[in-house]
Coordinates of C-alpha atoms and ligand atoms in Angstrom, one line a residue:
M136 CA 0.1 0.0 -0.1
P137 CA 1.3 3.5 -0.8
A138 CA 2.0 5.8 1.9
R139 CA -1.3 7.5 2.6
N140 CA -1.9 11.4 3.3
I141 CA -4.0 12.9 5.8
L142 CA -5.0 16.7 6.0
V143 CA -5.0 17.9 9.5
I144 CA -7.2 20.9 10.1
N145 CA -7.1 23.5 13.1
C146 CA -10.1 25.7 12.9
G147 CA -10.2 29.0 15.0
S148 CA -13.3 31.6 14.8
S149 CA -11.2 33.5 12.0
S150 CA -8.4 31.2 10.9
I151 CA -7.7 27.9 9.7
K152 CA -4.4 26.1 10.3
F153 CA -3.6 23.3 8.2
A154 CA -1.0 20.5 7.2
L155 CA -0.8 17.8 4.8
V156 CA 0.8 14.7 6.6
N157 CA 2.3 11.9 4.8
E158 CA 2.7 8.8 7.1
A159 CA 5.9 8.0 5.5
Q160 CA 7.5 11.4 5.3
E161 CA 8.8 13.5 8.3
P162 CA 8.4 17.1 6.6
F163 CA 4.8 17.9 6.0
P164 CA 4.3 18.3 2.0
L165 CA 2.2 21.3 2.4
S166 CA 1.3 23.4 5.5
G167 CA -0.3 27.0 6.1
L168 CA -2.7 29.3 7.5
A169 CA -5.8 30.8 6.4
E170 CA -6.5 34.2 8.6
R171 CA -8.7 36.9 9.0
L172 CA -11.6 34.9 7.4
G173 CA -14.7 36.9 7.3
S174 CA -13.2 40.3 6.8
P175 CA -11.8 41.9 3.7
E176 CA -8.2 41.2 4.5
A177 CA -8.6 37.2 4.8
A178 CA -5.9 35.7 3.1
L179 CA -4.3 32.3 2.6
H180 CA -0.6 31.5 3.2
W181 CA 1.1 28.4 2.6
Q182 CA 4.5 26.4 2.5
Q183 CA 5.4 23.6 0.2
G184 CA 9.0 22.6 0.4
E185 CA 11.1 25.8 0.4
T186 CA 8.5 27.7 -1.6
R187 CA 6.1 30.3 0.5
D188 CA 3.2 31.8 -1.2
S189 CA -0.1 33.7 -0.4
L190 CA -3.3 34.6 -1.9
M191 CA -5.9 37.2 -1.0
I192 CA -9.4 35.8 -0.7
P193 CA -11.1 39.1 0.6
G194 CA -14.4 38.4 2.6
A195 CA -13.9 34.3 2.4
D196 CA -15.3 32.4 5.0
H197 CA -14.0 29.0 6.3
R198 CA -15.8 27.3 3.6
L199 CA -14.6 29.5 0.9
A200 CA -10.9 29.2 2.4
L201 CA -11.2 25.5 2.4
S202 CA -12.3 25.5 -1.3
Q203 CA -9.4 27.7 -2.3
L204 CA -7.1 25.2 -0.3
L205 CA -8.6 22.1 -2.1
P206 CA -6.5 22.1 -5.4
L207 CA -3.2 23.0 -3.2
V208 CA -4.1 19.8 -1.0
Q209 CA -4.9 17.5 -4.1
R210 CA -1.8 18.8 -5.9
A211 CA 0.6 18.1 -2.8
A212 CA -0.9 14.8 -2.2
G213 CA -0.6 13.7 -5.8
G214 CA -4.3 13.5 -5.7
E215 CA -4.4 11.0 -3.1
L216 CA -6.0 12.2 0.1
H217 CA -7.1 9.6 2.4
G218 CA -8.8 11.5 5.3
I219 CA -9.3 14.6 7.4
G220 CA -8.1 14.9 11.0
H221 CA -9.8 17.9 13.0
R222 CA -8.4 19.3 16.2
V223 CA -11.3 19.8 18.5
V224 CA -10.6 21.5 21.9
H225 CA -13.4 20.2 24.1
G226 CA -14.5 16.5 24.1
G227 CA -16.1 16.8 27.7
E228 CA -16.5 13.3 29.5
R229 CA -18.3 12.0 26.2
F230 CA -15.0 11.6 24.3
T231 CA -12.1 9.6 25.6
A232 CA -10.4 8.9 22.1
A233 CA -10.3 10.2 18.8
S234 CA -13.7 9.8 16.9
R235 CA -15.1 9.3 13.3
L236 CA -17.1 12.3 12.5
D237 CA -20.8 11.3 11.8
E238 CA -24.3 13.0 12.7
I239 CA -24.2 11.6 16.4
S240 CA -20.5 12.7 17.0
L241 CA -21.1 15.9 15.6
L242 CA -24.2 16.4 17.9
A243 CA -22.1 15.3 20.8
I244 CA -19.5 18.0 20.0
R245 CA -22.1 20.6 19.7
Q246 CA -23.7 19.7 23.2
T247 CA -19.9 20.2 24.6
A248 CA -20.0 23.7 23.4
P249 CA -21.0 25.2 26.6
L250 CA -17.7 24.0 28.3
A251 CA -15.7 25.8 25.4
P252 CA -17.8 28.5 24.0
L253 CA -14.9 30.1 22.2
H254 CA -13.4 27.0 20.7
N255 CA -15.8 24.1 19.9
P256 CA -18.0 26.5 17.5
A257 CA -15.0 27.8 15.6
N258 CA -14.0 23.8 15.3
L259 CA -17.4 22.9 14.3
L260 CA -17.3 25.6 11.5
G261 CA -14.2 24.0 10.2
I262 CA -15.9 20.3 10.2
E263 CA -19.1 21.4 8.8
A264 CA -17.4 23.0 5.9
A265 CA -15.0 20.2 5.3
M266 CA -17.7 17.6 5.5
K267 CA -19.9 19.8 2.8
L268 CA -16.6 19.9 0.5
F269 CA -15.5 16.3 1.1
P270 CA -18.6 14.1 1.7
N271 CA -16.6 11.1 0.7
L272 CA -13.6 11.5 3.0
V273 CA -13.3 9.7 6.3
Q274 CA -13.2 12.6 8.6
V275 CA -12.2 12.4 12.3
A276 CA -12.2 14.7 15.5
V277 CA -9.1 14.5 17.7
F278 CA -9.8 15.9 20.9
D279 CA -7.3 18.1 23.4
T280 CA -9.2 16.9 26.5
A281 CA -9.5 13.1 25.6
F282 CA -6.0 11.8 26.8
H283 CA -6.7 13.3 30.3
Q284 CA -10.1 11.3 30.7
T285 CA -7.9 8.7 32.6
L286 CA -7.6 10.9 35.5
P287 CA -8.7 9.5 38.9
E288 CA -11.7 11.3 40.2
Y289 CA -9.4 12.4 43.1
A290 CA -7.5 14.5 40.5
Y291 CA -10.5 15.7 38.5
R292 CA -12.9 16.8 41.0
Y293 CA -12.9 20.4 42.4
A294 CA -14.3 21.0 45.9
V295 CA -17.3 22.6 45.1
P296 CA -20.8 21.3 45.6
E297 CA -21.6 17.9 44.0
A298 CA -24.5 19.2 41.8
L299 CA -22.0 21.5 39.8
Y300 CA -20.5 18.2 38.8
R301 CA -23.2 16.1 38.2
E302 CA -25.5 18.8 36.6
H303 CA -23.1 21.0 34.9
G304 CA -19.9 19.2 34.0
V305 CA -18.0 21.5 36.4
R306 CA -14.6 19.4 37.0
R307 CA -11.1 19.5 35.6
Y308 CA -10.8 18.2 31.9
G309 CA -7.2 19.3 31.2
F310 CA -5.7 20.3 27.6
H311 CA -3.0 19.8 25.3
G312 CA -3.6 16.1 25.6
T313 CA -2.6 15.4 21.9
S314 CA 0.9 17.0 22.7
H315 CA 1.3 15.3 26.0
R316 CA 0.5 11.9 24.2
Y317 CA 2.9 12.4 21.4
V318 CA 5.8 13.3 23.6
S319 CA 5.5 10.8 26.3
R320 CA 5.3 8.3 23.5
R321 CA 8.6 9.6 21.8
A322 CA 10.3 9.9 25.3
A323 CA 9.6 6.4 26.0
E324 CA 11.3 5.4 22.4
L325 CA 14.2 7.9 23.1
A326 CA 14.8 6.2 26.7
G327 CA 14.3 2.7 25.4
L328 CA 11.7 2.1 27.7
A329 CA 8.1 0.3 27.3
L330 CA 5.6 3.1 27.3
G331 CA 3.2 0.6 29.0
D332 CA 5.8 0.6 31.8
S333 CA 7.1 4.2 32.2
S334 CA 6.3 7.4 34.2
W335 CA 6.8 10.8 33.1
L336 CA 6.4 14.2 33.9
V337 CA 5.7 16.4 30.7
A338 CA 5.9 20.4 30.5
H339 CA 4.3 21.6 27.3
L340 CA 5.2 25.1 27.0
G341 CA 4.1 27.1 24.2
N342 CA 1.8 30.3 24.2
G343 CA -0.4 27.9 26.4
C344 CA 1.4 26.0 28.9
S345 CA 0.8 22.9 31.0
T346 CA 2.1 20.3 32.7
C347 CA 1.1 16.4 32.8
A348 CA 2.0 13.5 34.9
I349 CA 1.9 10.1 32.5
V350 CA 2.1 6.8 34.0
D351 CA 2.3 3.7 31.7
G352 CA 0.9 5.8 28.7
Q353 CA -2.0 7.4 30.5
S354 CA -2.5 10.9 31.9
R355 CA -3.0 10.8 35.7
D356 CA -3.0 14.4 36.5
T357 CA -2.6 17.5 34.4
S358 CA -2.5 21.5 35.4
M359 CA -5.3 23.0 33.1
G360 CA -8.8 22.5 34.4
L361 CA -12.3 23.2 33.3
T362 CA -10.7 25.7 31.1
P363 CA -7.0 26.4 29.7
L364 CA -6.7 29.2 32.1
E365 CA -5.9 27.1 35.3
G366 CA -2.3 26.2 36.2
L367 CA 0.8 27.8 35.1
V368 CA 1.8 31.2 33.9
M369 CA 1.4 31.3 30.2
G370 CA 1.9 34.0 27.3
T371 CA -1.1 36.1 28.1
R372 CA -3.2 33.9 30.7
S373 CA -2.7 34.3 34.6
G374 CA -2.6 30.5 35.3
D375 CA -3.9 30.3 39.1
V376 CA -5.2 33.1 40.9
D377 CA -6.9 33.3 44.3
P378 CA -10.4 32.2 43.1
N379 CA -11.8 35.2 45.2
L380 CA -9.9 37.7 42.7
H381 CA -13.1 37.7 40.6
S382 CA -15.5 39.0 43.4
H383 CA -12.5 41.4 44.9
L384 CA -12.4 43.1 41.6
A385 CA -16.1 43.3 40.9
R386 CA -16.4 44.9 44.4
A387 CA -13.6 46.8 44.5
L388 CA -13.3 48.0 41.0
G389 CA -16.7 47.6 39.9
W390 CA -15.5 45.3 36.8
S391 CA -17.8 43.2 34.8
L392 CA -17.4 39.5 34.3
E393 CA -16.2 40.3 30.6
Q394 CA -13.6 42.8 31.7
I395 CA -12.1 40.2 34.4
D396 CA -12.4 37.5 31.8
A397 CA -10.5 39.5 29.2
M398 CA -7.8 40.5 31.8
L399 CA -7.2 37.1 33.0
N400 CA -7.0 35.3 29.3
K401 CA -5.6 38.3 27.2
D402 CA -3.5 40.8 29.4
S403 CA -2.1 38.5 32.2
G404 CA 0.7 35.8 32.3
L405 CA 4.2 36.8 30.5
L406 CA 2.7 39.9 29.3
G407 CA 0.9 41.4 32.4
L408 CA 4.1 40.6 34.5
S409 CA 6.6 42.0 32.2
G410 CA 4.5 44.9 30.8
L411 CA 6.3 44.0 27.6
S412 CA 5.6 40.9 25.9
N413 CA 4.0 37.7 25.8
D414 CA 7.0 36.3 23.9
M415 CA 9.6 34.2 25.7
R416 CA 12.1 35.1 23.1
A417 CA 11.6 38.9 23.5
L418 CA 11.7 38.6 27.3
E419 CA 15.0 36.8 27.4
Q420 CA 16.5 39.7 25.3
A421 CA 15.1 42.1 27.4
R422 CA 16.3 40.6 30.5
E423 CA 19.6 40.3 29.1
Q424 CA 19.5 44.0 28.6
G425 CA 18.5 44.6 32.2
H426 CA 14.7 45.0 31.9
A427 CA 13.2 44.5 35.3
G428 CA 9.6 43.3 34.3
A429 CA 11.2 40.5 31.5
S430 CA 13.6 39.5 34.5
L431 CA 10.6 39.0 37.1
A432 CA 8.2 37.3 34.2
V433 CA 10.8 34.8 33.6
E434 CA 11.5 34.2 37.5
V435 CA 7.7 33.6 38.1
F436 CA 7.1 31.6 35.1
C437 CA 10.0 29.3 35.9
Y438 CA 9.3 29.1 39.9
R439 CA 5.4 28.1 39.1
L440 CA 6.3 25.7 36.5
A441 CA 8.5 23.9 38.8
K442 CA 6.0 24.1 41.8
S443 CA 3.4 22.5 39.5
L444 CA 6.0 19.9 38.2
A445 CA 6.7 19.0 41.9
A446 CA 3.0 18.7 42.7
M447 CA 2.3 16.4 39.6
S448 CA 5.2 14.3 40.9
C449 CA 2.5 13.1 43.6
A450 CA 0.8 11.2 40.8
L451 CA 4.0 9.1 39.8
P452 CA 5.4 5.6 41.1
R453 CA 8.7 6.8 40.3
L454 CA 10.3 9.4 37.9
D455 CA 11.6 7.9 34.6
G456 CA 12.1 11.5 33.1
L457 CA 11.1 15.1 32.9
V458 CA 10.3 16.1 29.4
F459 CA 10.1 19.7 28.0
T460 CA 8.4 20.5 24.8
G461 CA 6.3 23.2 23.0
G462 CA 8.0 26.3 21.6
I463 CA 9.8 27.6 24.8
G464 CA 10.3 23.9 26.0
E465 CA 12.0 23.1 22.9
N466 CA 13.9 26.3 22.6
S467 CA 14.9 27.8 25.6
P468 CA 18.0 26.3 27.7
L469 CA 17.3 29.3 30.1
I470 CA 13.9 28.2 31.2
R471 CA 14.8 24.8 31.3
S472 CA 17.8 25.4 33.6
K473 CA 15.8 27.9 36.0
T474 CA 13.2 25.3 36.2
V475 CA 15.4 22.4 37.2
D476 CA 17.2 24.7 39.7
H477 CA 14.1 24.7 41.7
L478 CA 13.8 20.9 41.5
R479 CA 16.8 19.7 43.4
L480 CA 14.5 17.8 45.8
L481 CA 13.5 15.6 43.0
G482 CA 17.3 14.8 42.2
L483 CA 17.3 16.8 38.8
H484 CA 20.7 18.4 37.5
L485 CA 21.4 19.5 34.2
D486 CA 24.4 19.0 31.8
Q487 CA 24.6 22.6 30.6
P488 CA 26.5 21.9 27.3
A489 CA 23.6 19.1 26.5
N490 CA 21.1 21.6 27.3
A491 CA 22.4 24.2 25.1
R492 CA 22.5 21.7 22.2
C493 CA 19.0 20.8 22.1
V494 CA 17.3 23.6 20.5
R495 CA 15.4 24.2 17.1
G496 CA 14.1 20.8 17.0
V497 CA 17.1 18.8 18.1
A498 CA 15.7 16.1 20.7
G499 CA 18.0 14.8 23.6
A500 CA 18.9 13.9 27.0
I501 CA 20.1 16.9 29.1
Q502 CA 20.5 15.8 32.4
A503 CA 23.8 15.6 34.4
D504 CA 25.3 12.2 35.3
G505 CA 23.6 10.8 38.3
S506 CA 20.0 13.0 37.8
P507 CA 16.9 11.1 36.6
R508 CA 16.6 11.8 33.0
V509 CA 15.4 15.1 31.5
L510 CA 14.6 15.1 27.8
V511 CA 14.0 17.8 25.3
V512 CA 11.2 16.2 22.6
P513 CA 9.7 18.5 19.9
T514 CA 5.9 18.0 20.0
N515 CA 3.9 17.1 16.7
E516 CA 0.5 17.5 17.2
E517 CA -0.3 17.6 13.5
R518 CA 1.3 14.1 13.4
Q519 CA -0.3 12.7 16.1
I520 CA -3.9 14.1 14.8
A521 CA -2.8 12.3 11.2
L522 CA -1.9 9.0 13.2
D523 CA -5.1 9.0 15.2
T524 CA -7.3 9.7 11.8
L525 CA -5.3 6.6 10.2
A526 CA -6.0 4.4 13.1
L527 CA -9.6 4.8 12.6
L528 CA -9.4 4.5 8.9
D529 CA -7.8 1.1 9.5
A530 CA -10.5 0.1 12.1
Ligands
ADP780 P1 1.8 27.8 20.1 O1 1.3 27.5 21.7 O2 0.9 29.1 19.7 O3 1.8 26.6 19.5 P2 4.6 27.7 20.4 O4 4.6 26.1 20.9 O5 5.1 27.9 19.1 O6 3.4 28.2 20.4 O7 5.4 28.6 21.5 C1 5.6 29.9 21.4 C2 6.6 30.4 22.4 O8 7.9 29.7 22.0 C3 6.7 31.8 22.5 O9 6.6 32.2 23.7 C4 8.1 31.9 21.8 O10 8.9 33.2 22.2 C5 8.6 30.7 22.2 N1 10.0 30.4 21.8 C6 10.4 30.3 20.4 N2 11.7 30.2 20.2 C7 12.3 30.3 21.3 C8 13.6 30.6 21.8 N3 14.6 30.3 21.0 N4 13.8 30.9 23.2 C9 12.9 31.0 23.9 N5 11.7 31.1 23.6 C10 11.3 30.6 22.2

């Protein structure tokens, strides 16, 4: 059988990120982004091999953008597209794994929308458009939450009245599951351990950040909760704050729920702490030049990350390794080093030359002699979504 091609789609409210994944080939034959959909500036950008190109598609919606994309995909796939994998943010308790899209699963995704009012409706826009455009292709939804459905109840329940859980689904779900799953499998391969008998801490550090405890290939705890706001300091998200902050701001400053929501999700995190940027690269540069806000943002980020990893270690029977991934985790020796400095009680120490070498897609072990493993493992959510789609094609 020739190697198969899967189109992976990640739909936002005004954007579509896409990648064509070939099962036998490491680089993606085609990848890109449709952005500003629904506006006069709507545009499609793509990369094929070394070639980059763009097309203005003024006023295009998701369906029109996908139809413009179709000939590019068909050409890059040599006319052989085998399926489409859609990233869906929230699968609630209904989805514990990827699911073939049909009327029943679509209805269940729609019913989950109250848990992710910004994300799931946007994901659905892409799914509905793709199902109309490609009615004969197998399409699969892959959920950010599904991997964490193995959390024990004592890890996923909040200490709030039971009815909120039973009647309204108020519990911890966790996100970034596709990435945590992918890198834990890769980590076991790199370490020469059986995934089914391994025990990892994973730090996914991108614009969104989360930690995860993974035992025998299953998620046992994770730092994000009902929404992706819980847990670590992120690019623009605060992570954990005192839950009474909401009522304090409402009473003391007269802020509305919308204002508080926007502040915690869009104006906080690295951006809020530094007063400068949500981008770790920019903060590292500013810190070098003595910017106090950038310096503080880096310190808070690393300390809070280390605290979360130490908390996650409660879920492990032993530590086979700590894994760094995501844009920051894969590229920042400084953040890895500062974080591990706070984790001496776990016996972790880095080999600094190895730490410096693992950047820009280089995977490897960076621990010093005598320390438990510390690995840098580039994530690849698109490939994992394609693998899940292929598995359902074969089923
Ligand atoms: P997303 O969550 O949107 O997929 P990424 O995983 O690409 O984001 O991560 C983006 C973050 O990675 C940004 O904060 C960016 O500054 C950071 N990053 C990328 N390269 C470096 C680098 N060389 N040093 C420090 N941070 C980096």
